[in-house]
Coordinates of C-alpha atoms and ligand atoms in Angstrom, one line a residue:
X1 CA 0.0 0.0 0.0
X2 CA 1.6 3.1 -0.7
X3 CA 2.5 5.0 2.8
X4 CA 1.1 7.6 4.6
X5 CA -1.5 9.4 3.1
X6 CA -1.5 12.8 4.3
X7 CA -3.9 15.1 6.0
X8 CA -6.2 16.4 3.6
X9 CA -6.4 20.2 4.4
X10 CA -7.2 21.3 1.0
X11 CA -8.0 18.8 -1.8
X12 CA -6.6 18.9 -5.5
X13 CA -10.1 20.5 -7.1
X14 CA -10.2 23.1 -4.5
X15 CA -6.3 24.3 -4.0
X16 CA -7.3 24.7 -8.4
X17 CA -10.2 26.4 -8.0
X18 CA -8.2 28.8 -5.3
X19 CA -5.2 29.2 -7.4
X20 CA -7.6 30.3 -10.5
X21 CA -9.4 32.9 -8.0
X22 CA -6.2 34.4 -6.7
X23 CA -4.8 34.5 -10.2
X24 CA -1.8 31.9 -9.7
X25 CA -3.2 29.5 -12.3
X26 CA -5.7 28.6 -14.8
X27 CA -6.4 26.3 -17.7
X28 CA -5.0 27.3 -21.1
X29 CA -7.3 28.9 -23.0
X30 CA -9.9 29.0 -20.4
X31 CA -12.4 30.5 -22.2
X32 CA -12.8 27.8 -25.1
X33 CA -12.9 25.2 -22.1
X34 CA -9.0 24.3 -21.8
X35 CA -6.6 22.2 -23.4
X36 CA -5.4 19.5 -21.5
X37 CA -2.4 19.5 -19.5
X38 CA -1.9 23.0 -20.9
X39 CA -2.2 26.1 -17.9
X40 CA -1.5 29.6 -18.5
X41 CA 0.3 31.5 -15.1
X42 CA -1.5 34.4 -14.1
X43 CA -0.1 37.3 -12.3
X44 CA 0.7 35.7 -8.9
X45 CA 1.5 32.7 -10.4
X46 CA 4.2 34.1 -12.4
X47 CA 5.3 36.5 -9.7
X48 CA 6.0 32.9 -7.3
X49 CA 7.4 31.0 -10.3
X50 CA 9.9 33.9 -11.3
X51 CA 10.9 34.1 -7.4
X52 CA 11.4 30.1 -7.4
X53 CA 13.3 30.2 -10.0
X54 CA 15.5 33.1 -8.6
X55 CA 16.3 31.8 -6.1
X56 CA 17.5 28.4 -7.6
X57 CA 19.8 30.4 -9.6
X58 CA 21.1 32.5 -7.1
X59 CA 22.3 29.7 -5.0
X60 CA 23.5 27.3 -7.4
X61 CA 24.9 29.7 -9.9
X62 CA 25.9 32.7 -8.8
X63 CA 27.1 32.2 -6.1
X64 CA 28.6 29.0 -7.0
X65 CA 32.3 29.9 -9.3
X66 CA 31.6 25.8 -10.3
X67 CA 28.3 26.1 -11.9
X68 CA 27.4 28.3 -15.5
X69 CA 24.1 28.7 -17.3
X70 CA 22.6 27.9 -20.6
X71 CA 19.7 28.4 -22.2
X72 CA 19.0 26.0 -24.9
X73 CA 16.8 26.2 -28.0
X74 CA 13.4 24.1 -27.6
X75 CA 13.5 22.4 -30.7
X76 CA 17.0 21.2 -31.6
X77 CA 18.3 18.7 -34.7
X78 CA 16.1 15.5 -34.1
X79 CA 19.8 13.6 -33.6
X80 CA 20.2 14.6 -30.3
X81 CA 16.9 12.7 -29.1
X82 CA 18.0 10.1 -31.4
X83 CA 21.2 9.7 -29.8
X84 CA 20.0 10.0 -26.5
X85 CA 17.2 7.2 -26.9
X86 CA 14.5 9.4 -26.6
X87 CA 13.0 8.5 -30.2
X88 CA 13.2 5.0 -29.5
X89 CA 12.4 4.3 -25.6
X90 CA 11.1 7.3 -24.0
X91 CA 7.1 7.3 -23.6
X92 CA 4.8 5.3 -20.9
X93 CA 2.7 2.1 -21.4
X94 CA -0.5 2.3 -23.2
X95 CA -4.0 0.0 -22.3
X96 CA -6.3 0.3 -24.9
X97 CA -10.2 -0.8 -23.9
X98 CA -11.0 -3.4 -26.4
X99 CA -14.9 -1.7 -27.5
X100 CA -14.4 2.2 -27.3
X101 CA -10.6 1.9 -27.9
X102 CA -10.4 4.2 -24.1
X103 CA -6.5 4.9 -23.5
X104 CA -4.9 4.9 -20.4
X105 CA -1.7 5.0 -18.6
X106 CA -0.9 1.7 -17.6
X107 CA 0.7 1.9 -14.5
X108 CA -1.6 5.1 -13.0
X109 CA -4.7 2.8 -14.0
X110 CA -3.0 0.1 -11.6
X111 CA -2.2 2.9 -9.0
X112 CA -5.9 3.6 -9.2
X113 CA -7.4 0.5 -9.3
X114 CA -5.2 -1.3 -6.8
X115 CA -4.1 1.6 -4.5
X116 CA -0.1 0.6 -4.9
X117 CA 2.7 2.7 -6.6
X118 CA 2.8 2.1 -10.4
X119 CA 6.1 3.4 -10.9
X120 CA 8.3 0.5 -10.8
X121 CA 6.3 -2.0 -12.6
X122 CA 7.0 -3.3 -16.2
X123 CA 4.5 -4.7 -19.1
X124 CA 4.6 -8.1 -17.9
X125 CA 3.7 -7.5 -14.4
X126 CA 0.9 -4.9 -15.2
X127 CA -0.6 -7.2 -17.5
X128 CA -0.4 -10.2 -15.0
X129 CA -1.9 -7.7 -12.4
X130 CA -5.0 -7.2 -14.9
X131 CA -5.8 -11.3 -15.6
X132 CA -4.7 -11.9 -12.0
X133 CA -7.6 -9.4 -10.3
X134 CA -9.7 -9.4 -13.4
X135 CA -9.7 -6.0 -14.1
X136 CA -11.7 -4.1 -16.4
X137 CA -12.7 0.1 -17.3
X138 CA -16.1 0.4 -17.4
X139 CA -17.1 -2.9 -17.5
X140 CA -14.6 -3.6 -20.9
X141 CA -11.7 -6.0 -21.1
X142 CA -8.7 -4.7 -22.8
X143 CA -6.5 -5.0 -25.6
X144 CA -3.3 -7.0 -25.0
X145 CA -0.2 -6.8 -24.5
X146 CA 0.3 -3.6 -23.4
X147 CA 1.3 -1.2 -26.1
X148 CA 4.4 1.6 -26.0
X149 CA 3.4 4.6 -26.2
X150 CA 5.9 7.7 -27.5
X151 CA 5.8 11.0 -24.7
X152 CA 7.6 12.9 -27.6
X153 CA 5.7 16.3 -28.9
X154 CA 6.5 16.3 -32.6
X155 CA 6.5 19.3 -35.2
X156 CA 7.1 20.2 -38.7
X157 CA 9.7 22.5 -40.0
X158 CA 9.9 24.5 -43.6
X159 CA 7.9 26.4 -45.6
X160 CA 7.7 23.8 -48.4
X161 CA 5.2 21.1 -47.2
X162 CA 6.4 18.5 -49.1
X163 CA 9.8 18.8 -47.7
X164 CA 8.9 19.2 -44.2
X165 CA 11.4 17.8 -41.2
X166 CA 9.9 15.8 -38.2
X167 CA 11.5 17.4 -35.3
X168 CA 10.6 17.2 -31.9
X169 CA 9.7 19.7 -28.8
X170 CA 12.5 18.5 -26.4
X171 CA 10.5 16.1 -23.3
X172 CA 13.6 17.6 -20.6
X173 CA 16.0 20.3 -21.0
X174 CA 19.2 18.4 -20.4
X175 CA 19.4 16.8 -23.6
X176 CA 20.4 20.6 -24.8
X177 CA 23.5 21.0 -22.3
X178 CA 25.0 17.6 -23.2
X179 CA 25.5 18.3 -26.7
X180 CA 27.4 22.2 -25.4
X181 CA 29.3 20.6 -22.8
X182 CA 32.5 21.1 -24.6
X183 CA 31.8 24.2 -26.3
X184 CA 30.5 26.0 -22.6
X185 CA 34.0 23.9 -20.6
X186 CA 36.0 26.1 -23.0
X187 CA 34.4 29.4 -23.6
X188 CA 33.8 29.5 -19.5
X189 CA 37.3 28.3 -18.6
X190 CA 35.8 25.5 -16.4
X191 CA 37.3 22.6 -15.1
X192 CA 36.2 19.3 -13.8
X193 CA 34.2 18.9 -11.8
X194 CA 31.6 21.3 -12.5
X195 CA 28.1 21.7 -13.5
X196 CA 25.6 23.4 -16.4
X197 CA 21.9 24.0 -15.8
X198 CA 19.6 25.7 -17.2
X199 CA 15.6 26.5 -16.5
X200 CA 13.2 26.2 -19.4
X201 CA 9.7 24.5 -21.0
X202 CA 9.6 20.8 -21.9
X203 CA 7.2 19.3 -23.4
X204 CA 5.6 15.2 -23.0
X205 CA 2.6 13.9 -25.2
X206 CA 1.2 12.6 -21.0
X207 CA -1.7 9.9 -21.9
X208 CA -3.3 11.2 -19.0
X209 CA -1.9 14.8 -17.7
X210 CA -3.7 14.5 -14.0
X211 CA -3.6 16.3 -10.7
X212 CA -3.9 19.7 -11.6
X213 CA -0.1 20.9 -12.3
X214 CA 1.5 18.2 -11.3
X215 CA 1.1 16.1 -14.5
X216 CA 1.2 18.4 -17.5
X217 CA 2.1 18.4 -21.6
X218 CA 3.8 21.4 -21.2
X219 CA 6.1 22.0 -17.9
X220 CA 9.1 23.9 -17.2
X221 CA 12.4 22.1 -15.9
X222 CA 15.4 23.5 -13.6
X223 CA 17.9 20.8 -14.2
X224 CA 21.8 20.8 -13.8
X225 CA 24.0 18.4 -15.2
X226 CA 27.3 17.9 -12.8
X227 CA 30.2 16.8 -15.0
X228 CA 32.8 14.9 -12.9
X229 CA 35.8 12.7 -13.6
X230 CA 34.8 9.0 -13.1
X231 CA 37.4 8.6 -10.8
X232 CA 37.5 11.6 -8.4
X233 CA 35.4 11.6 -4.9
X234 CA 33.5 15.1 -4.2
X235 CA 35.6 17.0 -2.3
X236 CA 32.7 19.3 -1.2
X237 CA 31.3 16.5 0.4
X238 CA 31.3 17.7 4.1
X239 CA 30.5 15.4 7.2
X240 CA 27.7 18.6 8.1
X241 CA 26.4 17.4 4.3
X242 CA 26.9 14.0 5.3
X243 CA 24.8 14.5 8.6
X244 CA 21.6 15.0 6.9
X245 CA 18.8 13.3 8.0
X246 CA 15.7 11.8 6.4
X247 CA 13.5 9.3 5.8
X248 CA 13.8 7.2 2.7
X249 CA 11.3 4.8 1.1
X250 CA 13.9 2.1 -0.1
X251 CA 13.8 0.2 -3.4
X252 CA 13.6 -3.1 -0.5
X253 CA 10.8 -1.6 0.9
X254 CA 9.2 -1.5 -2.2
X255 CA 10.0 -4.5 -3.8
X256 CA 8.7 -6.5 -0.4
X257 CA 5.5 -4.0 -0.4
X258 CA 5.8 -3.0 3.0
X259 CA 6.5 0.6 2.2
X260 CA 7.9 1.4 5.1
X261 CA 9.7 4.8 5.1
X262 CA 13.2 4.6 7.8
X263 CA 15.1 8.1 9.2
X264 CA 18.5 7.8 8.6
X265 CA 21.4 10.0 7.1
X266 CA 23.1 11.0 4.2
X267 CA 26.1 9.6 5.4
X268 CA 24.4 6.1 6.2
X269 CA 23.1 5.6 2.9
X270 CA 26.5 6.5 1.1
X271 CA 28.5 4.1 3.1
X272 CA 26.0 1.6 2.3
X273 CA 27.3 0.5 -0.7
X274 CA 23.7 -0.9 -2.0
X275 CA 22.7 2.1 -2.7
X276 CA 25.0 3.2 -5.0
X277 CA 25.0 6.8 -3.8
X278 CA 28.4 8.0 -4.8
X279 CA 29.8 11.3 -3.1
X280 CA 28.9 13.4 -5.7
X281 CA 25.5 12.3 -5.6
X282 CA 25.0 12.1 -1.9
X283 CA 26.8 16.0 -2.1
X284 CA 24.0 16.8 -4.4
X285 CA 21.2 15.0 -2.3
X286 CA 22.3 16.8 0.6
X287 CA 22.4 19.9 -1.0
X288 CA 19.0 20.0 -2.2
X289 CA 17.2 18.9 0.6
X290 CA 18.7 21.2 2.8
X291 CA 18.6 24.3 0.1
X292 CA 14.9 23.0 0.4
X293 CA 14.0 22.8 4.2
X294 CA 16.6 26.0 5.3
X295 CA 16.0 28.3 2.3
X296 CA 12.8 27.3 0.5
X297 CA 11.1 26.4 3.7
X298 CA 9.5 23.3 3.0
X299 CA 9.1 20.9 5.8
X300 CA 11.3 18.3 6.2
X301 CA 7.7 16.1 7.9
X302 CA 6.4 16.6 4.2
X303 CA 9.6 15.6 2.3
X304 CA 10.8 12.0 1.9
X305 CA 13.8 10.7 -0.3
X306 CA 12.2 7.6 -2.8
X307 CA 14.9 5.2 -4.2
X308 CA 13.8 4.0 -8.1
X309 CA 13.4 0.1 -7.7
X310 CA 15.4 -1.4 -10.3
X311 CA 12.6 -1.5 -13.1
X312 CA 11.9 1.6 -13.2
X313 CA 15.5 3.1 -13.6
X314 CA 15.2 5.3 -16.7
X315 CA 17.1 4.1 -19.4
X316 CA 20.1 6.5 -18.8
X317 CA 20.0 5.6 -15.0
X318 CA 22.4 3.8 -12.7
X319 CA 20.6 4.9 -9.3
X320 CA 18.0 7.4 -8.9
X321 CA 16.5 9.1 -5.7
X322 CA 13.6 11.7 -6.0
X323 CA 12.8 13.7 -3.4
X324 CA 8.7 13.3 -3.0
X325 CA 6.7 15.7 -1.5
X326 CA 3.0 15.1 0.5
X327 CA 0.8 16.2 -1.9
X328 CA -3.0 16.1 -1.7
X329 CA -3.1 12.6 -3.3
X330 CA -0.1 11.8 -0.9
X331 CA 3.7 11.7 -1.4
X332 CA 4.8 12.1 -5.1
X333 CA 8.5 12.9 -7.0
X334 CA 9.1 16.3 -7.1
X335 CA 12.2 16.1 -8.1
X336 CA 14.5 13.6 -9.4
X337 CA 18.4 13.0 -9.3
X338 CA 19.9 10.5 -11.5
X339 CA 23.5 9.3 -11.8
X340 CA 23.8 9.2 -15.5
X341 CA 27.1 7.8 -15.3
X342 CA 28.6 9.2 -19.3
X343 CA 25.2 7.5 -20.8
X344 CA 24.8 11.0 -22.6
X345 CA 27.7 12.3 -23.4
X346 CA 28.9 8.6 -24.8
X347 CA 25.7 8.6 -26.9
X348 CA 26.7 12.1 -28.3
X349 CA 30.2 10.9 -29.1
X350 CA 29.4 8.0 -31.0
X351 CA 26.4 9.7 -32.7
X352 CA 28.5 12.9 -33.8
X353 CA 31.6 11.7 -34.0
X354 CA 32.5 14.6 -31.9
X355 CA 35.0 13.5 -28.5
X356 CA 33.8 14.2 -25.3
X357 CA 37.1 13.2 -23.4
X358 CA 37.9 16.1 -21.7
X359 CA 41.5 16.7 -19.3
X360 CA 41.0 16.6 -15.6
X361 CA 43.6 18.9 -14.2
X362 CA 43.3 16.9 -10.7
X363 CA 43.4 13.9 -11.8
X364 CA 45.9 14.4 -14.4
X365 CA 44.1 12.0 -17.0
X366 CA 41.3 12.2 -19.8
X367 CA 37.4 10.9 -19.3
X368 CA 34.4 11.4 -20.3
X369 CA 33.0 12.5 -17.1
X370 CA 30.0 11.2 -15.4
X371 CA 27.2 13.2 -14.4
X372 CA 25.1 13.5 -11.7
X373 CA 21.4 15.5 -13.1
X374 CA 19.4 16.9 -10.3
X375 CA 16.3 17.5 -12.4
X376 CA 13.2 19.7 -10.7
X377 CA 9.7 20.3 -12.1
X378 CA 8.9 24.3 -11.7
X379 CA 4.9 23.4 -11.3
X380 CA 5.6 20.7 -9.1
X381 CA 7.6 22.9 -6.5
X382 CA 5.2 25.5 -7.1
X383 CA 2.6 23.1 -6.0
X384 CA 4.4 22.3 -3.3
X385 CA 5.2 25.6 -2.1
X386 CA 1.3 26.5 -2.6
X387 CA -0.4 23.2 -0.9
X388 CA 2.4 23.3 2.2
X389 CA 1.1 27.4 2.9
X390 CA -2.4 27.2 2.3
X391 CA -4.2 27.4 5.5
X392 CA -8.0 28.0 6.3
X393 CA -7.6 30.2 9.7
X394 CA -10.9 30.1 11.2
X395 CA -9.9 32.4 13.9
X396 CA -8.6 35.5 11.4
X397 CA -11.8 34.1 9.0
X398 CA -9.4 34.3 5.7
X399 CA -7.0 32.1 4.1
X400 CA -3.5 32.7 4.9
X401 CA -1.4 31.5 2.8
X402 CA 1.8 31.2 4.6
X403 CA 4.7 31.3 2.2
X404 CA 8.4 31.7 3.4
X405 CA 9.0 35.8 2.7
X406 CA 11.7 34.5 -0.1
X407 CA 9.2 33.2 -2.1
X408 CA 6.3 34.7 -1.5
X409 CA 4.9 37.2 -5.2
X410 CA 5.0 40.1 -3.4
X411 CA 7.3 40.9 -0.5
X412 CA 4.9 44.0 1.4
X413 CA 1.6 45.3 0.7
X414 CA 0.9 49.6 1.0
X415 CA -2.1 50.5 2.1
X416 CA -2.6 54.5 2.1
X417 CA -5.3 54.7 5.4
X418 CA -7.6 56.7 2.9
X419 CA -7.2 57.8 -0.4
X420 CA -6.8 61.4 -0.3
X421 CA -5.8 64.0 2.3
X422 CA -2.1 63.7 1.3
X423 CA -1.7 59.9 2.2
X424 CA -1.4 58.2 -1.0
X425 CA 1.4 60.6 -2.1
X426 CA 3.2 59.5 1.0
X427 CA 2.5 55.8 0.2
X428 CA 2.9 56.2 -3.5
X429 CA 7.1 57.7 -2.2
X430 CA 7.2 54.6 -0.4
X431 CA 6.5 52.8 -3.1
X432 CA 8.4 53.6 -5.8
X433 CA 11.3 53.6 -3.2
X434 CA 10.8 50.0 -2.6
X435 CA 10.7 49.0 -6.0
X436 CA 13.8 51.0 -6.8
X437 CA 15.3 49.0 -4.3
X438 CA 14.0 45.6 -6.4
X439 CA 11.4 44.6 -3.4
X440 CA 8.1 43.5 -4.9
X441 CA 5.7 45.9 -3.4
X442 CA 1.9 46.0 -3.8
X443 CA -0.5 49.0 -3.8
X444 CA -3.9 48.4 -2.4
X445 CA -5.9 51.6 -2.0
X446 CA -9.4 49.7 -1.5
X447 CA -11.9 48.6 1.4
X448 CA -11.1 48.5 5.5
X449 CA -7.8 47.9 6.5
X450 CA -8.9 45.0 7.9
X451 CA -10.0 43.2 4.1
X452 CA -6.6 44.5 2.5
X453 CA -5.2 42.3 5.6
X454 CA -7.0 39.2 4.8
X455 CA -6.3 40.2 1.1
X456 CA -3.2 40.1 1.6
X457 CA -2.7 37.3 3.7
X458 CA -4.7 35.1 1.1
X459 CA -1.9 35.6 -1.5
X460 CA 1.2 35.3 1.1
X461 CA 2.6 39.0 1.3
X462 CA 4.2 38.7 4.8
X463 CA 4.3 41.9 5.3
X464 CA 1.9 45.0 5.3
X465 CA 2.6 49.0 5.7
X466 CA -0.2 51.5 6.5
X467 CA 0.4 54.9 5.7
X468 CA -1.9 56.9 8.5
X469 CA -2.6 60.7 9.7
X470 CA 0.4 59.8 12.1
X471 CA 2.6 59.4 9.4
X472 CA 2.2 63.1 8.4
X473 CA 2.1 63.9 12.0
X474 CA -1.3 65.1 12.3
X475 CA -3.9 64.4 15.2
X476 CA -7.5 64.9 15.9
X477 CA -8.4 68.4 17.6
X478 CA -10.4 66.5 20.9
X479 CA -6.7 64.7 21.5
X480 CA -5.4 64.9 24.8
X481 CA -1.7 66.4 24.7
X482 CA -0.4 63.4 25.7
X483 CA -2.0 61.6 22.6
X484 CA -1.1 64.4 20.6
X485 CA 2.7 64.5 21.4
X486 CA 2.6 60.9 21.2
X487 CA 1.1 61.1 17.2
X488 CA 3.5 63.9 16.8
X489 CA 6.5 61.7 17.8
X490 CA 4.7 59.2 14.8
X491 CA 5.9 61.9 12.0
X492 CA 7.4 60.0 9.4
X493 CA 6.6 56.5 10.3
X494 CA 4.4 53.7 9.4
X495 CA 2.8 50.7 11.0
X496 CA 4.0 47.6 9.7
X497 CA 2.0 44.2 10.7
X498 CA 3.7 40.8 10.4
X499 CA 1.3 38.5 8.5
X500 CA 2.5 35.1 10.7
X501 CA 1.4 36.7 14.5
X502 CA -0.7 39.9 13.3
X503 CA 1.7 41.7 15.9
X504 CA 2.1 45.4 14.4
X505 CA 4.9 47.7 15.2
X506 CA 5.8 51.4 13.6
X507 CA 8.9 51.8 11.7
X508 CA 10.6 55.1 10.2
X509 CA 9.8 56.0 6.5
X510 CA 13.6 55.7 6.1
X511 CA 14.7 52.5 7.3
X512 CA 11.5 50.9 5.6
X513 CA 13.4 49.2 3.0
X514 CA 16.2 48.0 5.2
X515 CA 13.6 46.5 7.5
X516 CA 12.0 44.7 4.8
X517 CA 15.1 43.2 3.0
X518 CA 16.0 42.1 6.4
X519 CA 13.0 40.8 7.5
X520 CA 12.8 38.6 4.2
X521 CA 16.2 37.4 4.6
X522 CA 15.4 36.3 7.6
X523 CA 18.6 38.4 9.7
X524 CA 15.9 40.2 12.1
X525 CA 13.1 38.8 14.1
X526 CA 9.8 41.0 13.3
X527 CA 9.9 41.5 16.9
X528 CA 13.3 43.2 17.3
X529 CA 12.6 45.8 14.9
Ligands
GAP601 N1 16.1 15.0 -17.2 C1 15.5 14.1 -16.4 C2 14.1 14.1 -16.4 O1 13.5 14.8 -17.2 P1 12.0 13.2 -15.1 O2 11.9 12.5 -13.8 O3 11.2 12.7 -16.3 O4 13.5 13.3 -15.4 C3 12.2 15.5 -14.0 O5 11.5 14.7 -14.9 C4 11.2 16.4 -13.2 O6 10.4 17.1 -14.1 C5 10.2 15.6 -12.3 O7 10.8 15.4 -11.1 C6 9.0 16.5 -12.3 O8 9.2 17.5 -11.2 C7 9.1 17.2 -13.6 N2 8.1 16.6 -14.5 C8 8.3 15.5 -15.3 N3 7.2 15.3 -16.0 C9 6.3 16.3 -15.7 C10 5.0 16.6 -16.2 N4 4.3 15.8 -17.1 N5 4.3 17.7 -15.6 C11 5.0 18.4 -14.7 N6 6.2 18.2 -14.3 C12 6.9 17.1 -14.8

C-alpha cells in the first residue's frame, strides 16, 4: 500500500479552484474550455514561479564559481533525441479498452485501481496484475499486451510542405546541455568537476496529464547536469552534508510491499554500498534537501527521499533518488536526481563523431566524465510551495497563505489609510522607493484595512505598511496632549504588521526598505525591529 496518506487540508479540485481565483493559475485557454495539460500562469502565479526560479539560480549559480548557465533552443536537430534514446524508448505504457478503444496509462490505471505505486512495474507484471484481479474500465476488457506509447511532442519544419522535417519539442532540457558541454568547458574556462543548468519549457505527449499541475504536456524544468571525472570523490562533500537526516522509502521496501519509510542519514546511505549513492550524488542530495528545508522552507515532515526500484531506472540511469513531496493525493516525486554515469555524453560521441574526453587537471588523466542531473519540475515545487502554505484560519476568517518571505509574489503590501488627504502621495514615495530598491511591493488603495489584511494574507505578502494621519504627523483636535505629542513623535513612520502573528509595530519611513530586506532574509526577528 503506498505509505502515509496525508492530511487532507485542501484537496486537488479546491487548492485549483483557489489558485484560478487568486490569479496563480488557470487552464489554457480558459475560455474555449482548456486544453489538457496545458495552464497559462496568471499574475501571482508568475510573480512565485519567477521568485522560485530566482532563487534556484542564485544559489546554485551565482554564487557558486563551479556552476554556468545555458539556455538551450526548444526544438534542436532530431539527432540529439535520437542519440539520446528518446525517439526510441522514452514514452509510458499504453491500455487500450477493447470496444471504445479508451487509453490509459498503464501503470496510474494500476495505482488507481489497486491503490499501490505504479512506478516500478513493467508490461509483464501490469498485464499479469489485470488477468490476476480481473480488471476491467467500465465494465470492458482490454486489448493486449500492453502497447508503448511515445511522450515525444513532434513538429514540422519549412515552408515547403512537401519537404517538411519531423522534429521534436524536447520532453527535458538536459538533452540541450549535453551536446554544449565542450563548447560551454572552453568558452567559460571551467574545469572538472563542474556543473551546467539551465531553467526552461519541456514538453511530454502525457496519456493522461492529471492532478492539476502536477502532470502536465507542457512544464518547465530547472535541471543541472554535474560533469565529474569517473574517478574523483567530491571534495565538497562535508560530514555537516553527510549529517543530513531523512527518511527514505527504499527500493527493499518497495520490492517486499511493506512501504515502510526509515530516518536515517546522508552519510548512512552513502556508506551503504547498496545504494550506490556516490559522493557526488549524496553532495547533491544533501544539497538539495537542505537548500529546500533552510532556504525554500518546505518541511522536512512533508519531504521523503524515494529510491527507483530497479525496473523503473530510466534508461540512462544507474541509481535514482527523487525527493517526494506530501501532496494532496499523498507523497509524489518532485524532483528527481539521477547518476547518468557518461550514458549521454557517450551517446553524443558515438552519434556525432565529436569526442567528449575532456582533461581533468586533478586527476591528471582524460574521461568522459559522469554526471550527476538533479532534475526539478517548476509546477511541481510550485505546488508544493502553494499546498504546504495554504491554510483556512478560522480564527482571522481568511485564508492565509503562509509562504516563506523568499518566495512569496509580493514581499509587502501599501495601504494608504484613505485615499486622499495627502496619504497616497506619501505611500505612493514609499512605493516607488521599494521598488527601486528591487522589493516586490503592492499597492492596495481599496476597502477596510482589515480586508486588504486578509487580502493580503490570502496571496502570502508577509508583510503589510499602513500609511496613517500619524505618518504626516497630524492628530484629531479632541486629543489629549499626551495623545497628541505621542502622534507627533509618529511623524514620518508607518505601522508595519507581520502576517504570521498579526503583531504590528511602527517603523521610520527611512529604514523601511532596510527592515524589509532584512526581515525577508530572515537576519531580524519582526519583533526586534
Ligand atoms: N532529465 C531528467 C528528467 O526529465 P523526469 O523524472 O522525467 O527526469 C524531472 O523529470 C522532473 O520534471 C520531475 O521530477 C518533475 O518535477 C518534472 N516533470 C516531469 N514530467 C512532468 C509533467 N508531465 N508535468 C509536470 N512536471 C513534470
Amino acid at each position: 500500500m503506498n505509505s502515509e496518506k496525508p492530511n487532507v487540508k485542501i484537496n486537488l479540485e479546491d487548492l485549483a479552484t483557489f489558485c484560478k481565483k487568486k490569479g496563480f493559475v488557470f487552464q489554457a485557454g480558459e475560455i474555449y474550455g482548456g486544453l489538457a495539460g496545458f495552464f497559462d500562469f496568471g499574475p501571482l502565479g508568475v510573480e512565485l514561479k519567477n521568485n522560485l526560479k530566482n532563487l534556484y539560480w542564485k544559489e546554485f549559480v551565482q554564487k557558486r564559481e563551479d556552476i554556468v548557465g545555458q539556455d538551450g533552443a526548444i526544438i534542436t536537430n532530431p539527432k540529439v533525441w535520437k542519440a539520446s534514446g528518446h525517439v526510441d524508448t522514452f514514452g509510458d505504457m499504453l491500455l487500450t479498452t477493447k470496444d471504445t478503444k479508451t487509453k490509459l496509462r498503464a501503470d496510474h490505471f494500476i495505482e488507481d485501481e489497486l491503490n499501490m505505486p505504479g512506478d516500478a512495474l513493467g508490461p509483464k507484471e501490469i498485464e499479469d496484475l489485470i488477468v490476476k484481479h480481473n480488471l476491467k474500465y467500465n465494465g470492458e476488457d482490454f486489448e493486449l499486451p500492453i502497447q508503448f506509447f511515445s511522450g515525444m511532442l513532434n513538429t514540422q519544419i519549412g515552408a515547403d510542405v512537401s519537404k517538411q522535417s519531423k522534429a521534436y519539442l524536447r520532453p527535458e532540457t538536459a538533452q540541450s546541455i549535453f551536446p554544449n558541454f565542450k563548447i560551454i568547458a572552453e568558452t567559460s574556462r571551467q574545469q572538472l568537476p563542474f556543473g551546467i543548468t539551465q531553467i526552461g519549457k519541456a514538453y511530454r505527449n502525457e496519456i493522461s496529464p492529471r492532478d492539476f499541475v502536477f502532470r502536465c504536456r507542457e512544464f518547465e524544468q530547472i535541471e543541472m547536469e554535474y560533469f565529474y571525472h569517473p574517478e574523483s570523490v567530491c571534495e565538497e562533500l562535508t560530514q555537516e552534508l553527510l549529517d543530513t537526516k531523512l527518511k527514505i522509502l527504499t527500493a527493499k521496501a518497495q520490492d517486499d510491499e511493506t512501504f515502510e519509510m526509515i530516518e536515517t542519514t546522508i552519510g548512512d546511505l552513502h556508506k551503504d554500498e547498496s545504494y550506490k549513492l556516490n559522493t557526488f550524488h549524496a553532495y547533491w542530495l544533501a544539497k538539495y534537501y537542505n537548500w529546500l528545508t533552510n532556504e525554500v522552507g518546505l518541511k522536512p515532515e512533508n519531504l521523503r527521499v524515494r529510491q527507483h526500484v530497479q525496473t523503473e531506472l530510466s534508461h540512462y540511469s544507474n541509481a535514482t533518488f527523487d525527493i517526494d513531496f506530501k501532496y494532496p493525493m499523498g507523497f509524489k516525486e518532485m524532483l528527481g536526481m539521477a547518476n547518468r554515469g557518461n550514458f549521454d555524453l557517450t551517446q553524443h560521441q558515438q552519434h556525432s563523431k565529436t569526442k567528449m574526453e575532456i582533461f581533468d587537471e586533478k586527476m591528471k588523466s582524460k574521461a568522459i566524465p559522469n554526471v550527476i542531473e538533479p532534475s526539478m519540475g517548476v509546477e511541481r515545487f510550485m505546488m508544493a510551495v502553494l499546498y504546504q502554505g495554504y491554510e483556512d484560519d478560522k480564527e482571522r476568517g481568511n485564508i492565509v497563505l503562509n509562504l516563506t518571505p523568499k518566495v512569496a509574489p509580493y514581499k509587502v503590501a501599501i495601504f494608504p489609510l484613505v485615499n486622499k488627504a495627502g496619504l497616497p502621495e506619501v505611500a505612493r514615495e514609499i512605493f516607488n522607493e521599494l521598488i527601486d530598491e528591487d522589493i516586490e511591493v503592492l499597492y492596495d488603495k481599496s476597502g477596510s484595512v482589515g480586508k486588504r489584511y486578509a487580502r493580503a494574507d490570502e496571496i502570502g505578502i508577509p508583510f503589510c505598511l499602513t500609511i496613517d494621519f500619524e505618518t504626516l504627523g497630524q492628530s484629531n483636535e479632541d486629543d489629549s496632549e499626551e495623545v497628541k505629542a505621542e502622534k507627533l513623535a509618529n511623524k514620518d513612520s508607518v505601522t508595519i504588521r507581520d502576517r504570521v502573528t498579526g503583531k504590528q509595530t511602527r517603523v521610520e519611513i527611512e529604514n523601511i526598505s532596510a527592515i524589509i530586506k532584512n526581515l525577508v532574509k530572515g537576519k531580524v526577528d519582526f519583533d526586534l525591529i
